[in-house]
Coordinates of C-alpha atoms in Angstrom, one line a residue:
M1 CA 41.7 -113.8 54.8
L2 CA 44.3 -116.2 55.1
N3 CA 45.8 -115.0 51.3
L4 CA 45.6 -111.9 52.4
L5 CA 47.6 -112.5 55.1
L6 CA 50.2 -114.3 52.6
F7 CA 49.9 -112.2 49.9
S8 CA 50.9 -109.4 52.6
V9 CA 54.0 -111.5 53.9
I10 CA 55.1 -112.0 51.2
A11 CA 54.3 -108.2 49.2
G12 CA 56.5 -107.2 52.5
L13 CA 59.1 -109.3 52.6
V14 CA 59.6 -107.9 48.8
L15 CA 59.6 -104.4 49.0
A16 CA 62.1 -104.7 52.4
L17 CA 64.6 -106.4 49.6
L18 CA 64.0 -103.9 46.7
A19 CA 64.6 -100.9 50.1
V20 CA 66.9 -101.9 52.0
P21 CA 70.5 -102.5 50.3
F22 CA 72.6 -105.5 51.7
R23 CA 75.5 -104.0 52.4
A24 CA 76.1 -100.2 54.1
T25 CA 78.5 -98.4 55.3
K26 CA 79.1 -95.3 57.9
N27 CA 81.5 -92.9 57.6
V28 CA 83.5 -93.0 61.6
K29 CA 86.7 -91.4 62.9
K30 CA 89.0 -93.7 64.2
D31 CA 92.4 -91.9 65.6
G32 CA 91.8 -88.7 64.3
H33 CA 90.8 -89.9 61.0
K34 CA 87.6 -90.7 58.8
T35 CA 87.3 -94.1 57.9
E36 CA 83.6 -96.7 56.6
E37 CA 82.7 -98.8 59.0
P38 CA 80.0 -102.0 57.9
V39 CA 76.5 -101.5 59.0
N40 CA 74.6 -104.8 59.9
T41 CA 71.3 -104.1 57.7
V42 CA 69.5 -107.0 58.7
P43 CA 67.7 -105.7 61.7
L44 CA 66.3 -102.6 59.5
L45 CA 65.6 -105.2 56.6
I46 CA 63.3 -107.2 59.4
G47 CA 61.7 -104.3 60.6
S48 CA 61.0 -103.1 56.8
A49 CA 59.6 -106.2 55.6
V50 CA 57.4 -106.1 58.8
T51 CA 56.2 -102.7 58.1
F52 CA 55.9 -103.3 54.2
A53 CA 53.8 -106.0 55.5
I54 CA 51.2 -104.4 57.8
I55 CA 51.1 -101.0 55.3
T56 CA 50.1 -103.9 52.6
F57 CA 47.8 -105.5 54.0
A58 CA 45.7 -102.8 55.4
V59 CA 45.8 -100.7 51.4
Y60 CA 44.1 -104.0 50.6
Y61 CA 41.9 -105.1 53.1
F62 CA 40.3 -101.5 53.3
M63 CA 40.1 -100.8 49.6
N64 CA 39.9 -104.4 47.9
L65 CA 42.2 -104.8 46.0
D66 CA 42.6 -107.2 43.4
R67 CA 45.3 -108.8 44.4
N68 CA 47.5 -109.8 41.3
W69 CA 51.1 -109.0 41.4
T70 CA 50.9 -106.0 39.0
S71 CA 49.8 -103.8 41.4
L72 CA 52.0 -103.6 43.5
W73 CA 53.7 -101.8 41.0
P74 CA 53.4 -98.1 42.5
A75 CA 55.2 -100.1 46.0
V76 CA 57.6 -102.0 43.8
V77 CA 58.5 -98.8 41.9
I78 CA 59.5 -96.6 45.1
A79 CA 61.2 -99.5 46.9
A80 CA 63.3 -100.5 44.1
V81 CA 64.4 -96.3 43.9
I82 CA 65.4 -96.2 47.5
G83 CA 67.2 -99.4 47.5
A84 CA 69.3 -97.7 44.6
A85 CA 69.8 -94.0 45.9
T86 CA 70.9 -96.1 49.3
A87 CA 72.8 -98.9 48.2
A88 CA 76.7 -98.5 48.9
R89 CA 79.0 -99.0 45.5
G90 CA 80.2 -101.0 44.0
M91 CA 78.1 -104.5 42.0
E92 CA 75.1 -104.4 44.7
R93 CA 74.1 -100.5 43.2
K94 CA 74.8 -101.0 39.5
T95 CA 72.2 -104.3 40.1
R96 CA 69.7 -101.9 42.0
T97 CA 69.7 -99.2 39.3
I98 CA 68.6 -101.8 37.1
L99 CA 66.1 -102.9 38.6
S100 CA 64.8 -99.3 39.6
L101 CA 65.0 -98.8 35.5
A102 CA 63.2 -102.0 35.4
A103 CA 60.3 -100.8 37.4
L104 CA 60.7 -97.3 36.4
L105 CA 59.9 -98.9 32.5
F106 CA 57.2 -101.3 34.1
A107 CA 55.0 -98.2 35.0
A108 CA 55.5 -95.9 32.0
Y109 CA 54.1 -99.3 30.1
I110 CA 51.0 -98.9 33.2
L111 CA 50.4 -95.5 32.5
A112 CA 51.1 -95.2 29.2
A113 CA 48.4 -97.9 27.9
P114 CA 45.4 -95.5 27.7
L115 CA 47.6 -94.4 24.6
F116 CA 48.3 -98.0 23.1
N117 CA 45.2 -100.2 23.9
A118 CA 42.6 -97.8 22.6
D119 CA 42.3 -99.7 19.4
E120 CA 41.5 -103.4 21.3
K121 CA 38.8 -101.5 23.6
Y122 CA 37.3 -100.4 20.7
K123 CA 37.3 -104.3 19.4
A124 CA 36.4 -105.7 22.3
V125 CA 33.1 -103.5 22.7
E126 CA 32.2 -103.5 18.8
M127 CA 28.9 -103.3 18.3
E128 CA 26.7 -105.4 15.6
E129 CA 24.9 -102.7 13.7
Q130 CA 20.9 -102.3 12.6
V131 CA 19.0 -99.5 11.5
E132 CA 15.6 -99.5 13.8
I133 CA 14.7 -101.4 16.5
S134 CA 11.3 -103.9 16.0
A135 CA 8.0 -101.8 16.8
F136 CA 6.8 -102.0 20.1
D137 CA 3.7 -104.0 20.7
E138 CA 1.1 -101.7 21.8
T139 CA -1.4 -104.0 23.7
K140 CA 2.0 -104.0 26.2
T141 CA 2.9 -101.5 29.2
P142 CA 6.7 -100.2 29.0
A143 CA 8.8 -100.6 32.2
S144 CA 8.3 -96.5 32.3
V145 CA 7.4 -96.1 36.2
P146 CA 10.5 -93.0 37.1
P147 CA 13.3 -94.9 39.2
K148 CA 13.2 -91.1 41.3
F149 CA 9.1 -91.8 41.9
A150 CA 9.5 -95.4 43.0
R151 CA 11.8 -94.6 45.5
N152 CA 9.9 -91.4 47.5
K153 CA 6.5 -94.1 47.7
M154 CA 9.1 -96.2 49.0
K155 CA 10.7 -93.7 51.4
K156 CA 7.2 -92.9 52.5
A157 CA 6.3 -96.5 53.1
F158 CA 9.3 -97.3 55.4
G159 CA 7.9 -97.4 58.6
Q160 CA 7.0 -100.6 57.5
V161 CA 10.5 -101.5 58.4
P162 CA 11.5 -103.5 62.3
N163 CA 13.6 -100.3 63.9
T164 CA 13.1 -98.1 61.3
S165 CA 15.8 -95.6 63.0
Y166 CA 18.6 -98.2 61.6
Y167 CA 17.9 -98.4 58.7
E168 CA 17.6 -96.6 55.2
L169 CA 16.4 -97.1 51.6
G170 CA 19.3 -98.8 49.9
Q171 CA 20.3 -98.2 45.9
L172 CA 17.0 -99.4 43.2
Q173 CA 17.6 -100.9 40.6
I174 CA 14.6 -102.7 38.2
Q175 CA 13.8 -106.6 37.4
K176 CA 11.5 -109.0 36.3
V177 CA 10.2 -111.5 38.9
E178 CA 7.8 -114.2 38.2
G179 CA 7.1 -112.0 35.1
E180 CA 6.6 -109.2 36.2
F181 CA 8.5 -106.3 35.9
V182 CA 9.4 -104.9 39.4
Y183 CA 11.8 -101.9 41.4
I184 CA 14.1 -103.4 43.6
A185 CA 15.4 -101.3 47.0
P186 CA 17.2 -103.6 50.1
V187 CA 16.6 -102.0 52.7
E188 CA 20.1 -100.6 54.7
F189 CA 21.9 -99.7 57.7
A190 CA 21.5 -96.4 58.2
G191 CA 26.2 -96.0 59.7
F192 CA 28.9 -98.2 61.4
F193 CA 27.0 -98.0 65.0
K194 CA 23.5 -99.4 63.7
W195 CA 25.4 -101.9 61.9
I196 CA 26.4 -103.1 65.4
N197 CA 23.4 -102.9 67.1
G198 CA 21.0 -104.6 64.1
D199 CA 23.7 -107.4 62.7
T200 CA 21.4 -108.1 60.2
T201 CA 19.4 -105.9 57.4
P202 CA 15.3 -107.1 57.3
G203 CA 14.4 -107.7 53.8
Y204 CA 13.5 -105.1 50.9
F205 CA 11.0 -104.0 49.4
T206 CA 9.9 -104.1 45.9
M207 CA 7.3 -102.1 43.8
S208 CA 5.7 -102.7 40.5
A209 CA 7.9 -100.9 36.6
T210 CA 4.7 -100.6 35.0
D211 CA 1.7 -98.9 37.3
S212 CA 2.9 -95.8 38.8
A213 CA -1.0 -97.2 41.1
D214 CA 1.1 -99.9 43.1
N215 CA 2.5 -99.6 46.4
P216 CA 5.7 -100.6 47.6
K217 CA 5.5 -104.1 49.6
F218 CA 8.0 -105.2 51.9
V219 CA 9.3 -108.6 51.9
K220 CA 11.3 -110.0 55.1
S221 CA 14.7 -111.7 54.4
E222 CA 17.7 -111.3 57.0
M223 CA 20.7 -110.0 55.1
A224 CA 24.4 -110.2 57.0
Y225 CA 26.0 -109.8 54.0
T226 CA 25.8 -106.5 53.1
P227 CA 26.9 -103.2 51.2
S228 CA 26.2 -101.3 54.2
S229 CA 27.7 -103.4 56.1
Y230 CA 31.5 -103.6 57.4
F231 CA 34.8 -105.3 58.1
H232 CA 34.3 -109.0 56.9
K233 CA 30.1 -108.5 56.7
N234 CA 30.7 -105.5 54.0
V235 CA 29.7 -107.9 51.1
E236 CA 31.9 -106.8 47.9
R237 CA 35.0 -107.2 51.1
H238 CA 33.5 -111.0 51.4
M239 CA 33.7 -111.8 47.6
R240 CA 37.2 -110.0 47.3
M241 CA 38.4 -112.6 50.1
A242 CA 36.6 -115.4 47.7
E243 CA 38.0 -114.2 44.7
P244 CA 40.9 -112.3 45.6
G245 CA 42.7 -112.9 41.7
L246 CA 39.4 -111.0 40.0
I247 CA 38.9 -107.7 38.5
F248 CA 35.6 -106.7 40.1
Y249 CA 33.9 -103.3 37.9
G250 CA 30.4 -101.8 39.5
D251 CA 29.2 -102.3 42.6
A252 CA 27.2 -105.2 43.9
Q253 CA 23.4 -105.1 43.0
L254 CA 21.3 -106.9 45.0
E255 CA 18.6 -109.2 42.4
I256 CA 15.7 -111.4 43.7
D257 CA 14.5 -115.5 42.9
D258 CA 11.4 -116.3 41.7
E259 CA 10.8 -117.3 45.0
G260 CA 11.9 -113.9 46.3
K261 CA 14.9 -115.1 47.5
P262 CA 18.0 -112.1 47.2
H263 CA 21.3 -112.6 46.0
Y264 CA 23.5 -110.0 45.8
I265 CA 25.6 -110.2 42.1
R266 CA 29.1 -108.4 41.3
S267 CA 30.5 -108.7 37.4
Y268 CA 33.9 -110.1 36.8
G269 CA 36.3 -109.9 34.2
K270 CA 39.6 -109.1 32.9
F271 CA 42.4 -105.8 32.2
I272 CA 42.2 -104.8 28.1
S273 CA 45.7 -104.4 28.9
A274 CA 48.0 -103.5 31.2
R275 CA 45.7 -103.1 34.2
N276 CA 43.5 -101.1 31.6
G277 CA 40.1 -101.3 30.4
F278 CA 37.7 -103.4 31.1
D279 CA 36.4 -106.8 29.4
V280 CA 33.3 -109.0 31.3
K281 CA 33.5 -112.5 31.6
G282 CA 31.2 -113.5 34.5
I283 CA 29.6 -112.4 37.7
V284 CA 29.8 -113.5 41.7
S285 CA 26.9 -114.2 43.3
V286 CA 26.5 -114.5 47.1
D287 CA 24.4 -115.4 49.0
P288 CA 23.4 -112.6 51.7
A289 CA 22.3 -114.7 54.7
I290 CA 25.0 -116.8 55.2
G291 CA 28.1 -115.7 53.1
K292 CA 28.2 -118.3 50.5
T293 CA 29.7 -117.4 47.2
Q294 CA 29.6 -118.8 43.5
R295 CA 31.1 -117.6 40.5
Y296 CA 28.9 -118.7 37.5
A297 CA 31.1 -117.5 33.7
I298 CA 29.0 -115.2 31.7
G299 CA 26.9 -118.0 29.7
D300 CA 26.5 -119.9 32.9
V301 CA 24.5 -117.0 34.4
P302 CA 21.3 -118.3 36.6
E303 CA 18.3 -117.5 34.3
F304 CA 16.7 -115.7 37.1
I305 CA 19.5 -112.9 37.2
D306 CA 18.4 -110.0 34.5
G307 CA 21.3 -107.5 35.4
A308 CA 24.1 -109.7 34.6
V309 CA 26.5 -107.3 33.4
S310 CA 26.3 -104.5 35.9
P311 CA 25.6 -100.6 34.2
E312 CA 28.8 -99.5 34.9
A313 CA 30.4 -101.8 33.1
V314 CA 28.5 -101.0 30.0
S315 CA 28.3 -97.5 30.1
L316 CA 32.3 -97.9 29.6
A317 CA 31.7 -100.0 27.3
N318 CA 29.7 -97.6 25.7
S319 CA 32.4 -95.2 26.1
Y320 CA 35.0 -97.2 24.0
F321 CA 33.2 -97.3 21.5
G322 CA 32.0 -93.9 21.1
K323 CA 35.0 -92.6 21.3
Y324 CA 38.1 -95.0 20.1
V325 CA 36.5 -95.7 16.5
H326 CA 40.0 -94.5 15.3
G327 CA 42.2 -94.7 18.3
F328 CA 42.9 -92.8 20.9
W329 CA 44.1 -89.5 19.3
N330 CA 41.5 -89.1 16.9
S331 CA 39.1 -89.1 20.4
L332 CA 41.0 -86.0 21.8
F333 CA 41.7 -84.3 17.7
G334 CA 40.1 -84.9 14.8
K335 CA 37.0 -86.4 16.3
K336 CA 36.4 -87.8 13.5
D337 CA 33.4 -90.3 13.7
V338 CA 33.7 -89.6 17.1
K339 CA 29.8 -89.7 19.6
L340 CA 29.4 -89.4 23.0
P341 CA 26.7 -91.8 25.4
S342 CA 24.5 -89.2 26.4
D343 CA 25.0 -89.1 30.5
E344 CA 20.7 -88.9 31.1
G345 CA 20.6 -92.7 32.2
T346 CA 19.2 -94.2 35.4
E347 CA 21.5 -95.9 36.4
A348 CA 25.5 -95.0 35.9
N349 CA 24.4 -93.2 32.0
V350 CA 22.1 -96.1 31.4
S351 CA 18.4 -97.4 31.0
P352 CA 17.2 -100.6 32.4
V353 CA 14.8 -101.6 29.5
F354 CA 12.9 -104.4 28.7
D355 CA 12.0 -105.8 25.4
E356 CA 8.2 -107.7 24.9
T357 CA 9.4 -111.1 25.8
G358 CA 11.4 -110.2 29.4
Q359 CA 14.8 -109.4 28.1
M360 CA 16.5 -106.8 29.4
Y361 CA 18.8 -104.1 27.9
Y362 CA 21.2 -101.7 28.7
F363 CA 19.3 -98.0 26.7
T364 CA 21.7 -95.5 25.7
D365 CA 22.2 -92.9 22.8
F366 CA 25.2 -91.1 21.5
T367 CA 24.7 -87.7 20.1
S368 CA 27.9 -85.3 18.9
P369 CA 30.6 -84.3 20.8
K370 CA 30.0 -80.5 19.4
E371 CA 28.3 -78.3 22.1
E372 CA 25.6 -76.9 21.7
V373 CA 24.4 -79.9 19.0
D374 CA 20.9 -82.4 20.5
S375 CA 20.2 -84.5 17.2
M376 CA 21.6 -88.3 18.2
L377 CA 23.9 -89.8 16.1
G378 CA 22.6 -93.3 16.8
Y379 CA 21.7 -95.7 20.3
A380 CA 22.3 -99.1 21.6
L381 CA 20.6 -101.7 23.2
T382 CA 23.2 -104.4 25.4
D383 CA 22.2 -107.2 26.6
A384 CA 21.8 -107.1 30.7
R385 CA 22.9 -111.1 31.1
T386 CA 25.6 -111.2 27.9
G387 CA 27.3 -107.9 27.2
E388 CA 26.1 -108.2 23.4
A389 CA 25.3 -104.6 22.7
T390 CA 23.5 -103.6 18.7
Y391 CA 23.8 -99.8 17.6
Y392 CA 21.4 -98.8 15.9
T393 CA 22.1 -96.1 13.6
G394 CA 18.3 -95.2 12.8
N395 CA 16.6 -94.0 10.0
L396 CA 19.9 -92.0 7.9
E397 CA 17.5 -89.9 6.0
E398 CA 16.1 -88.2 9.4
S399 CA 17.5 -86.6 12.2
Y400 CA 17.2 -87.6 15.1
M401 CA 16.3 -85.2 18.5
D402 CA 18.7 -86.7 21.3
S403 CA 17.7 -87.1 24.4
Q404 CA 18.5 -84.2 26.2
G405 CA 15.9 -82.6 23.1
A406 CA 13.2 -84.4 24.8
L407 CA 13.8 -83.4 27.8
Q408 CA 14.2 -79.9 26.7
I409 CA 10.9 -80.3 25.2
I410 CA 9.1 -80.8 28.3
E411 CA 10.5 -78.2 30.4
K412 CA 9.0 -75.9 28.3
K413 CA 5.9 -77.5 27.6
F414 CA 5.6 -77.3 31.9
I415 CA 7.6 -74.2 32.0
E416 CA 5.0 -72.9 34.2
K417 CA 4.8 -76.0 36.8
K418 CA 8.4 -76.4 36.7
W419 CA 7.8 -80.1 35.6
S420 CA 11.1 -81.8 34.4
G421 CA 11.3 -85.5 33.2
E422 CA 13.5 -88.3 33.8
M423 CA 14.5 -91.4 32.6
P424 CA 13.7 -90.7 28.5
V425 CA 14.2 -94.2 26.4
L426 CA 13.4 -94.7 22.2
Y427 CA 10.9 -96.8 21.6
N428 CA 9.8 -97.2 18.1
F429 CA 6.0 -96.8 18.6
Y430 CA 3.6 -96.9 15.0
G431 CA 6.6 -97.1 12.9
E432 CA 7.9 -93.5 14.5
A433 CA 10.9 -93.4 16.9
S434 CA 10.1 -91.8 19.7
W435 CA 11.1 -90.7 23.0
L436 CA 9.3 -92.3 25.8
T437 CA 9.4 -89.6 29.5
P438 CA 8.1 -89.8 32.6
V439 CA 7.4 -86.2 34.1
L440 CA 7.9 -85.3 37.4
D441 CA 7.0 -82.4 39.4
Q442 CA 8.9 -80.4 41.5
N443 CA 8.3 -83.1 44.6
G444 CA 9.6 -85.7 42.6
F445 CA 6.2 -87.0 41.9
L446 CA 4.4 -88.5 38.9
Q447 CA 2.5 -86.5 36.8
N448 CA 2.2 -88.2 33.4
Y449 CA 3.9 -89.7 30.8
F450 CA 5.1 -87.6 27.3
I451 CA 5.8 -89.1 24.0
V452 CA 7.7 -87.2 21.7
S453 CA 8.3 -88.7 18.0
A454 CA 12.2 -87.9 18.1
A455 CA 12.2 -86.5 14.0
N456 CA 9.0 -84.1 14.3
P457 CA 9.5 -83.0 17.9
E458 CA 6.1 -81.2 17.3
I459 CA 4.2 -83.8 17.1
S460 CA 3.7 -85.4 20.9
A461 CA 1.0 -86.3 23.2
F462 CA 0.7 -86.7 27.3
A463 CA -1.0 -88.6 29.3
G464 CA -1.6 -89.7 32.6
T465 CA -0.9 -93.4 32.0
P466 CA 1.7 -95.1 29.4
N467 CA -0.8 -96.1 27.6
E468 CA -3.5 -93.5 27.3
A469 CA -0.7 -91.7 26.3
L470 CA 0.1 -94.1 23.1
K471 CA -3.7 -93.7 22.4
L472 CA -3.3 -89.6 22.0
Y473 CA 0.4 -89.9 20.1
K474 CA -1.2 -92.3 17.6
T475 CA -4.3 -88.8 16.6
A476 CA -1.5 -86.7 17.2
L477 CA 0.4 -89.1 14.4
Q478 CA -1.9 -89.5 11.8
R479 CA -2.8 -85.1 12.6
G480 CA 0.8 -84.9 11.0
G481 CA 0.8 -87.3 8.4
S482 CA 3.0 -90.0 9.1
T483 CA 1.9 -93.9 8.5
V484 CA 1.0 -95.0 11.6
D485 CA 2.3 -98.9 12.2
G486 CA 0.9 -101.5 14.3
S487 CA 3.6 -104.4 15.9
S488 CA 2.8 -105.5 12.4
E489 CA 1.7 -104.7 9.1
A490 CA -1.3 -102.1 9.9
E491 CA -3.1 -102.2 6.2
E492 CA -5.9 -99.6 5.7
A493 CA -9.5 -101.4 6.1
Q494 CA -13.0 -99.9 6.2
A495 CA -16.5 -101.2 7.8
T496 CA -20.0 -101.1 8.2
I497 CA -20.5 -101.1 11.7
T498 CA -23.4 -100.4 14.3
V499 CA -22.6 -99.0 17.5
Q500 CA -23.7 -101.0 20.6
R501 CA -21.8 -99.0 23.2
V502 CA -19.8 -95.2 23.3
Y503 CA -17.9 -93.7 25.9
K504 CA -16.4 -90.6 25.5
E505 CA -13.6 -88.8 27.4
R506 CA -12.4 -85.3 27.3
A507 CA -7.9 -85.3 26.3
G508 CA -6.7 -81.9 25.8
D509 CA -8.6 -79.4 24.1
F510 CA -10.3 -82.8 21.9
T511 CA -12.2 -85.7 22.6
L512 CA -11.5 -89.5 22.7
V513 CA -14.4 -91.6 21.5
S514 CA -15.0 -94.7 22.1
V515 CA -16.8 -97.4 20.1
L516 CA -18.0 -101.0 20.3
A517 CA -19.7 -102.9 17.9
E518 CA -22.0 -105.0 17.6
D519 CA -19.6 -107.7 15.7
G520 CA -17.1 -107.7 18.9
R521 CA -14.3 -104.7 17.4
S522 CA -14.1 -101.6 19.4
F523 CA -12.8 -98.6 17.7
L524 CA -11.1 -95.2 18.7
A525 CA -11.8 -92.3 17.2
S526 CA -10.8 -88.5 18.2
T527 CA -12.5 -85.5 17.4
E528 CA -9.6 -83.8 16.4
T529 CA -8.7 -85.7 13.0
V530 CA -13.4 -86.9 13.3
P531 CA -14.6 -84.2 14.6
L532 CA -18.4 -84.9 13.9
A533 CA -17.4 -88.0 16.3
V534 CA -18.7 -86.4 19.5
Y535 CA -22.1 -86.9 17.9
I536 CA -22.0 -91.0 18.2
Q537 CA -24.4 -92.6 20.0
E538 CA -26.2 -96.1 20.2
G539 CA -27.8 -97.9 17.7
D540 CA -26.1 -95.1 15.1
S541 CA -24.4 -96.7 11.8
L542 CA -20.9 -95.9 10.9
D543 CA -19.5 -96.5 7.4
V544 CA -15.3 -96.4 9.1
T545 CA -11.7 -96.5 7.5
Y546 CA -9.5 -97.4 9.9
L547 CA -6.1 -99.2 10.4
E548 CA -5.8 -103.3 11.2
T549 CA -3.1 -102.8 14.2
G550 CA -4.3 -106.3 16.0
E551 CA -4.9 -103.5 19.4
L552 CA -8.0 -104.0 21.4
F553 CA -9.0 -100.1 19.8
L554 CA -8.9 -100.0 16.1
P555 CA -7.1 -96.6 15.3
V556 CA -10.0 -94.9 12.9
K557 CA -9.0 -92.4 10.2
E558 CA -12.2 -91.0 8.6
M559 CA -15.9 -92.0 9.2
T560 CA -19.2 -90.9 8.3
N561 CA -22.0 -91.2 10.1
T562 CA -24.8 -93.0 8.0
T563 CA -27.8 -92.6 10.7
I564 CA -27.7 -88.5 10.8
G565 CA -26.7 -88.6 7.5
Q566 CA -22.9 -87.2 7.4

């Protein structure tokens, strides 16, 4: 607070000196003649300084602006122009005129920055280019529970919160806690008077991001400094008071460490040039219980923090990368090589995803600026801890469908039920670029998971869980003639086995047959590709041709039941 008071006093004095002339005269009549008398401007100067200081304090306090002197440029321009217009003739007026012109030139420099710093923006976010992401490990479960569904379940579990009427559910976000992918949502104040009465929030909700059957759990952990608190207890204002000169971008986010303790973090960085653009440099962390604040450079962020780079900063970087490949004017007119980031993400137009090591990335697909074109030009994964990004062009010999195209297919597939997709993410399933999308009903409840090939939209599958959908998708790929690869080289192999156990389950118009052989291996066949698999019984002898994907259930391409002579 002392820093803000000092800044306001100095700013008020400077603005007053610019706006109030040192010498002024007024016309008076004396002995029937008009003459000019000097005016004492000291009271006006003092009054203006006090007024400007109060206004500056109020604006910077409530708007949480950075306290760099360049942020005062609009007020400096106005004050300088007023001072030049009201100054008496002579040297003072000439000096004030020069100052006002200098202020106007600086304002022009600030306002024109987007016209000349496009190349700097592009260089700041330039991405490494690759063709395709590595194949997804089919033995894992992707973090695919849609946030809308998780939020609905948390709302229904809100009765676990003490003094429920004081609070509401805060912003939902995904992260890894103790090796598990979970959604976190803080409990926030429901308004100003609820904040006065409640003083602290009681805790946060957590729910699995991979298991849709999981129920939300309320974790007690009192927090005084939150986004929904007011005045000095507002967490973003608290950060600003602790770090008055930093440039923040994006909202404060809740991160939970492996002991379950909450921390609010916010990304900071620097302008590209002239108070325009943003390049992330680190985070500020606040203990919401006691208000302790710490600053970390991007390379020193604690390990438990997954989203050090805010999704808003990533979305901004994606727009720089897509628009400014050939400068500012090309982004408006020629649009050569321009690509637009998708707005289908779950957090600030990007979607958090995790790789098999548990590292979080922000996913975004890029499409053409031409209208009514749903082909994908590429996609990007941005490391959520470092901000380093990789752009994947995809197989240039094929045309990939973008996320909007995948959502349209789902809408048409379930048009009678009026279901819709949410959070489409591109994966490499069995060597095929594929969209995995949760499907929700009109009430926001999860109905199934839909997988569709990005290169061959006619190949698709859906089921109640991601892993079941993957099994069906594998058979759909085989039926469509695609080469099915797992997370490692998938070679074709043959075996003669004796059936120890068999399990059959209906999947749409076909039946999935799971076979446990006496040698301990498990095989999976679909009656769509192997129609006679429906007759398999325990004790049968089978000659199978399958793929060595390394999975628990090995996919069967061909099969002969020698017991029944087929």
